[in-house]
Each structure stands twice: as C-alpha cells, then as structure tokens.
JSON list of C-alpha atoms in Angstrom, two decimals:
[
{"chain": "A", "resi": 1, "resn": "UNK", "atom": "CA", "xyz": [2.67, -59.85, -27.73]},
{"chain": "A", "resi": 2, "resn": "UNK", "atom": "CA", "xyz": [4.06, -59.80, -31.25]},
{"chain": "A", "resi": 3, "resn": "UNK", "atom": "CA", "xyz": [4.66, -63.03, -32.80]},
{"chain": "A", "resi": 4, "resn": "UNK", "atom": "CA", "xyz": [7.32, -63.49, -35.32]},
{"chain": "A", "resi": 5, "resn": "UNK", "atom": "CA", "xyz": [7.40, -66.84, -36.39]},
{"chain": "A", "resi": 6, "resn": "UNK", "atom": "CA", "xyz": [6.93, -68.08, -40.08]},
{"chain": "A", "resi": 7, "resn": "UNK", "atom": "CA", "xyz": [4.28, -70.79, -40.78]},
{"chain": "A", "resi": 8, "resn": "UNK", "atom": "CA", "xyz": [1.56, -69.68, -38.00]},
{"chain": "A", "resi": 9, "resn": "UNK", "atom": "CA", "xyz": [-0.82, -67.99, -40.37]},
{"chain": "A", "resi": 10, "resn": "UNK", "atom": "CA", "xyz": [-0.46, -64.76, -38.49]},
{"chain": "A", "resi": 11, "resn": "UNK", "atom": "CA", "xyz": [-1.10, -61.67, -40.43]},
{"chain": "A", "resi": 12, "resn": "UNK", "atom": "CA", "xyz": [0.72, -58.46, -39.99]},
{"chain": "A", "resi": 13, "resn": "UNK", "atom": "CA", "xyz": [-0.39, -55.24, -41.16]},
{"chain": "A", "resi": 14, "resn": "UNK", "atom": "CA", "xyz": [2.55, -52.78, -41.30]},
{"chain": "A", "resi": 15, "resn": "UNK", "atom": "CA", "xyz": [1.62, -49.09, -42.04]},
{"chain": "A", "resi": 16, "resn": "UNK", "atom": "CA", "xyz": [4.25, -46.47, -42.38]},
{"chain": "A", "resi": 17, "resn": "UNK", "atom": "CA", "xyz": [2.60, -43.14, -41.98]},
{"chain": "A", "resi": 18, "resn": "UNK", "atom": "CA", "xyz": [4.32, -39.94, -42.93]},
{"chain": "A", "resi": 19, "resn": "UNK", "atom": "CA", "xyz": [3.07, -37.00, -41.11]},
{"chain": "A", "resi": 20, "resn": "UNK", "atom": "CA", "xyz": [4.17, -33.42, -40.43]},
{"chain": "A", "resi": 21, "resn": "UNK", "atom": "CA", "xyz": [6.40, -33.55, -37.46]},
{"chain": "A", "resi": 22, "resn": "UNK", "atom": "CA", "xyz": [3.85, -31.31, -35.34]},
{"chain": "A", "resi": 23, "resn": "UNK", "atom": "CA", "xyz": [1.24, -34.09, -35.67]},
{"chain": "A", "resi": 24, "resn": "UNK", "atom": "CA", "xyz": [3.60, -37.12, -34.91]},
{"chain": "A", "resi": 25, "resn": "UNK", "atom": "CA", "xyz": [2.66, -37.26, -31.05]},
{"chain": "A", "resi": 26, "resn": "UNK", "atom": "CA", "xyz": [-1.28, -36.66, -32.06]},
{"chain": "A", "resi": 27, "resn": "UNK", "atom": "CA", "xyz": [-1.11, -39.73, -34.50]},
{"chain": "A", "resi": 28, "resn": "UNK", "atom": "CA", "xyz": [0.81, -41.90, -32.09]},
{"chain": "A", "resi": 29, "resn": "UNK", "atom": "CA", "xyz": [-2.09, -41.26, -29.57]},
{"chain": "A", "resi": 30, "resn": "UNK", "atom": "CA", "xyz": [-4.66, -41.90, -32.24]},
{"chain": "A", "resi": 31, "resn": "UNK", "atom": "CA", "xyz": [-3.21, -45.26, -33.75]},
{"chain": "A", "resi": 32, "resn": "UNK", "atom": "CA", "xyz": [-2.83, -46.09, -29.70]},
{"chain": "A", "resi": 33, "resn": "UNK", "atom": "CA", "xyz": [-6.71, -45.38, -29.14]},
{"chain": "A", "resi": 34, "resn": "UNK", "atom": "CA", "xyz": [-7.53, -47.45, -32.35]},
{"chain": "A", "resi": 35, "resn": "UNK", "atom": "CA", "xyz": [-5.58, -50.43, -31.42]},
{"chain": "A", "resi": 36, "resn": "UNK", "atom": "CA", "xyz": [-7.74, -50.13, -27.88]},
{"chain": "A", "resi": 37, "resn": "UNK", "atom": "CA", "xyz": [-10.69, -49.99, -29.61]},
{"chain": "A", "resi": 38, "resn": "UNK", "atom": "CA", "xyz": [-10.36, -53.39, -31.67]},
{"chain": "A", "resi": 39, "resn": "UNK", "atom": "CA", "xyz": [-8.37, -54.97, -29.07]},
{"chain": "A", "resi": 40, "resn": "UNK", "atom": "CA", "xyz": [-11.72, -57.07, -28.27]},
{"chain": "A", "resi": 41, "resn": "UNK", "atom": "CA", "xyz": [-11.77, -58.40, -31.66]},
{"chain": "A", "resi": 42, "resn": "UNK", "atom": "CA", "xyz": [-11.72, -61.93, -32.16]},
{"chain": "A", "resi": 43, "resn": "UNK", "atom": "CA", "xyz": [-8.40, -62.76, -33.38]},
{"chain": "A", "resi": 44, "resn": "UNK", "atom": "CA", "xyz": [-6.73, -59.34, -32.53]},
{"chain": "A", "resi": 45, "resn": "UNK", "atom": "CA", "xyz": [-3.35, -60.11, -31.31]},
{"chain": "A", "resi": 46, "resn": "UNK", "atom": "CA", "xyz": [-1.31, -57.19, -31.00]},
{"chain": "A", "resi": 47, "resn": "UNK", "atom": "CA", "xyz": [-0.17, -53.72, -31.95]},
{"chain": "A", "resi": 48, "resn": "UNK", "atom": "CA", "xyz": [3.42, -52.15, -31.70]},
{"chain": "A", "resi": 49, "resn": "UNK", "atom": "CA", "xyz": [3.62, -48.27, -32.63]},
{"chain": "A", "resi": 50, "resn": "UNK", "atom": "CA", "xyz": [6.98, -46.93, -33.49]},
{"chain": "A", "resi": 51, "resn": "UNK", "atom": "CA", "xyz": [8.29, -43.10, -33.62]},
{"chain": "A", "resi": 52, "resn": "UNK", "atom": "CA", "xyz": [10.39, -42.28, -36.14]},
{"chain": "A", "resi": 53, "resn": "UNK", "atom": "CA", "xyz": [13.37, -40.53, -35.05]},
{"chain": "A", "resi": 54, "resn": "UNK", "atom": "CA", "xyz": [13.35, -37.84, -37.62]},
{"chain": "A", "resi": 55, "resn": "UNK", "atom": "CA", "xyz": [9.57, -36.59, -36.79]},
{"chain": "A", "resi": 56, "resn": "UNK", "atom": "CA", "xyz": [8.08, -36.97, -39.67]},
{"chain": "A", "resi": 57, "resn": "UNK", "atom": "CA", "xyz": [6.99, -41.05, -39.91]},
{"chain": "A", "resi": 58, "resn": "UNK", "atom": "CA", "xyz": [5.10, -43.46, -37.55]},
{"chain": "A", "resi": 59, "resn": "UNK", "atom": "CA", "xyz": [5.05, -47.14, -38.11]},
{"chain": "A", "resi": 60, "resn": "UNK", "atom": "CA", "xyz": [2.46, -49.36, -36.82]},
{"chain": "A", "resi": 61, "resn": "UNK", "atom": "CA", "xyz": [2.68, -52.90, -36.57]},
{"chain": "A", "resi": 62, "resn": "UNK", "atom": "CA", "xyz": [-0.22, -54.86, -35.95]},
{"chain": "A", "resi": 63, "resn": "UNK", "atom": "CA", "xyz": [-0.88, -58.51, -35.87]},
{"chain": "A", "resi": 64, "resn": "UNK", "atom": "CA", "xyz": [-4.16, -60.86, -36.32]},
{"chain": "A", "resi": 65, "resn": "UNK", "atom": "CA", "xyz": [-4.66, -64.47, -36.13]},
{"chain": "A", "resi": 66, "resn": "UNK", "atom": "CA", "xyz": [-5.86, -64.63, -39.79]},
{"chain": "A", "resi": 67, "resn": "UNK", "atom": "CA", "xyz": [-7.69, -63.00, -42.74]},
{"chain": "A", "resi": 68, "resn": "UNK", "atom": "CA", "xyz": [-11.02, -63.03, -41.33]},
{"chain": "A", "resi": 69, "resn": "UNK", "atom": "CA", "xyz": [-9.74, -61.26, -37.90]},
{"chain": "A", "resi": 70, "resn": "UNK", "atom": "CA", "xyz": [-8.31, -58.67, -40.15]},
{"chain": "A", "resi": 71, "resn": "UNK", "atom": "CA", "xyz": [-11.50, -58.11, -41.65]},
{"chain": "A", "resi": 72, "resn": "UNK", "atom": "CA", "xyz": [-13.17, -57.99, -38.52]},
{"chain": "A", "resi": 73, "resn": "UNK", "atom": "CA", "xyz": [-10.77, -55.43, -37.36]},
{"chain": "A", "resi": 74, "resn": "UNK", "atom": "CA", "xyz": [-11.06, -53.30, -40.65]},
{"chain": "A", "resi": 75, "resn": "UNK", "atom": "CA", "xyz": [-14.82, -53.56, -40.22]},
{"chain": "A", "resi": 76, "resn": "UNK", "atom": "CA", "xyz": [-14.48, -52.19, -36.41]},
{"chain": "A", "resi": 77, "resn": "UNK", "atom": "CA", "xyz": [-12.65, -49.27, -37.53]},
{"chain": "A", "resi": 78, "resn": "UNK", "atom": "CA", "xyz": [-14.52, -48.50, -40.73]},
{"chain": "A", "resi": 79, "resn": "UNK", "atom": "CA", "xyz": [-17.58, -48.26, -38.81]},
{"chain": "A", "resi": 80, "resn": "UNK", "atom": "CA", "xyz": [-15.95, -45.35, -36.35]},
{"chain": "A", "resi": 81, "resn": "UNK", "atom": "CA", "xyz": [-14.72, -41.94, -37.54]},
{"chain": "A", "resi": 82, "resn": "UNK", "atom": "CA", "xyz": [-11.06, -43.54, -37.25]},
{"chain": "A", "resi": 83, "resn": "UNK", "atom": "CA", "xyz": [-9.87, -43.43, -40.72]},
{"chain": "A", "resi": 84, "resn": "UNK", "atom": "CA", "xyz": [-11.11, -39.64, -41.14]},
{"chain": "A", "resi": 85, "resn": "UNK", "atom": "CA", "xyz": [-9.22, -38.97, -37.87]},
{"chain": "A", "resi": 86, "resn": "UNK", "atom": "CA", "xyz": [-6.21, -40.71, -39.06]},
{"chain": "A", "resi": 87, "resn": "UNK", "atom": "CA", "xyz": [-6.23, -39.06, -42.75]},
{"chain": "A", "resi": 88, "resn": "UNK", "atom": "CA", "xyz": [-6.28, -35.66, -40.70]},
{"chain": "A", "resi": 89, "resn": "UNK", "atom": "CA", "xyz": [-2.78, -36.31, -39.02]},
{"chain": "A", "resi": 90, "resn": "UNK", "atom": "CA", "xyz": [-0.87, -38.01, -41.68]},
{"chain": "A", "resi": 91, "resn": "UNK", "atom": "CA", "xyz": [-0.79, -40.22, -44.86]},
{"chain": "A", "resi": 92, "resn": "UNK", "atom": "CA", "xyz": [-1.14, -44.13, -44.48]},
{"chain": "A", "resi": 93, "resn": "UNK", "atom": "CA", "xyz": [1.01, -46.58, -46.73]},
{"chain": "A", "resi": 94, "resn": "UNK", "atom": "CA", "xyz": [-0.24, -49.99, -45.56]},
{"chain": "A", "resi": 95, "resn": "UNK", "atom": "CA", "xyz": [0.51, -53.33, -46.59]},
{"chain": "A", "resi": 96, "resn": "UNK", "atom": "CA", "xyz": [-0.31, -57.11, -45.28]},
{"chain": "A", "resi": 97, "resn": "UNK", "atom": "CA", "xyz": [2.46, -59.24, -44.50]},
{"chain": "A", "resi": 98, "resn": "UNK", "atom": "CA", "xyz": [3.14, -62.89, -43.24]},
{"chain": "A", "resi": 99, "resn": "UNK", "atom": "CA", "xyz": [6.53, -63.92, -41.72]},
{"chain": "A", "resi": 100, "resn": "UNK", "atom": "CA", "xyz": [8.82, -65.49, -44.43]},
{"chain": "A", "resi": 101, "resn": "UNK", "atom": "CA", "xyz": [11.87, -66.04, -42.66]},
{"chain": "A", "resi": 102, "resn": "UNK", "atom": "CA", "xyz": [13.39, -65.18, -39.34]},
{"chain": "A", "resi": 103, "resn": "UNK", "atom": "CA", "xyz": [16.99, -64.96, -38.25]},
{"chain": "A", "resi": 104, "resn": "UNK", "atom": "CA", "xyz": [18.60, -64.66, -34.92]},
{"chain": "A", "resi": 105, "resn": "UNK", "atom": "CA", "xyz": [17.40, -65.22, -31.75]}
]
C-alpha cells in the first residue's frame, strides 16, 4: 500500500511514460510484470500504475523504504531485459521524490 506521509524516508519513483495509444495496455501489463518481479526485493513497498485517459500516457508510482532499496530494485530490473522491453512500448520520464507536504485526509 502506498505511504504518503512526510518525514518517513520513503522514496517514490514517479515515472511518466509517453506511448502510442495502441501500446498503452501492453505497457501497463509490462509495468505490472516488472513490479511483481521486484516485489520480493528487500525494502520494496508498492507500485501503483495509472492509465492516462487520453491513451498516450502511463504513470507508475512506485515506493521503496530508502535509497539502498531503490538501488536493489533497479539492479534487479537491469539484470533482466525489462528496460529494453519497456523502451519498445514507450518513453520513460522518471524522477525520484520524497513527500514534502500532504494536505487533506
């Protein structure tokens, strides 16, 4: 389950993918497969995959406990052909974030 609370040290990778609408469903399936493949990595927490309503974007919101966990997750994905398969379906625009402020409940 995603944690959106400041001061926890949780790292969130928000990755916005642009894709051909014909590839959106396949990209979502691949991201889900990738998340499952790293779900047993120490420190991995969650992945939430969002479908763009226009059909040409997918957003992956993935969380890990800390930077070493992020490094372990990325190493696992690099060791497979995940990134090459991903690039065939869309263009990634990743960034790492930590929660600064939450408003609402």
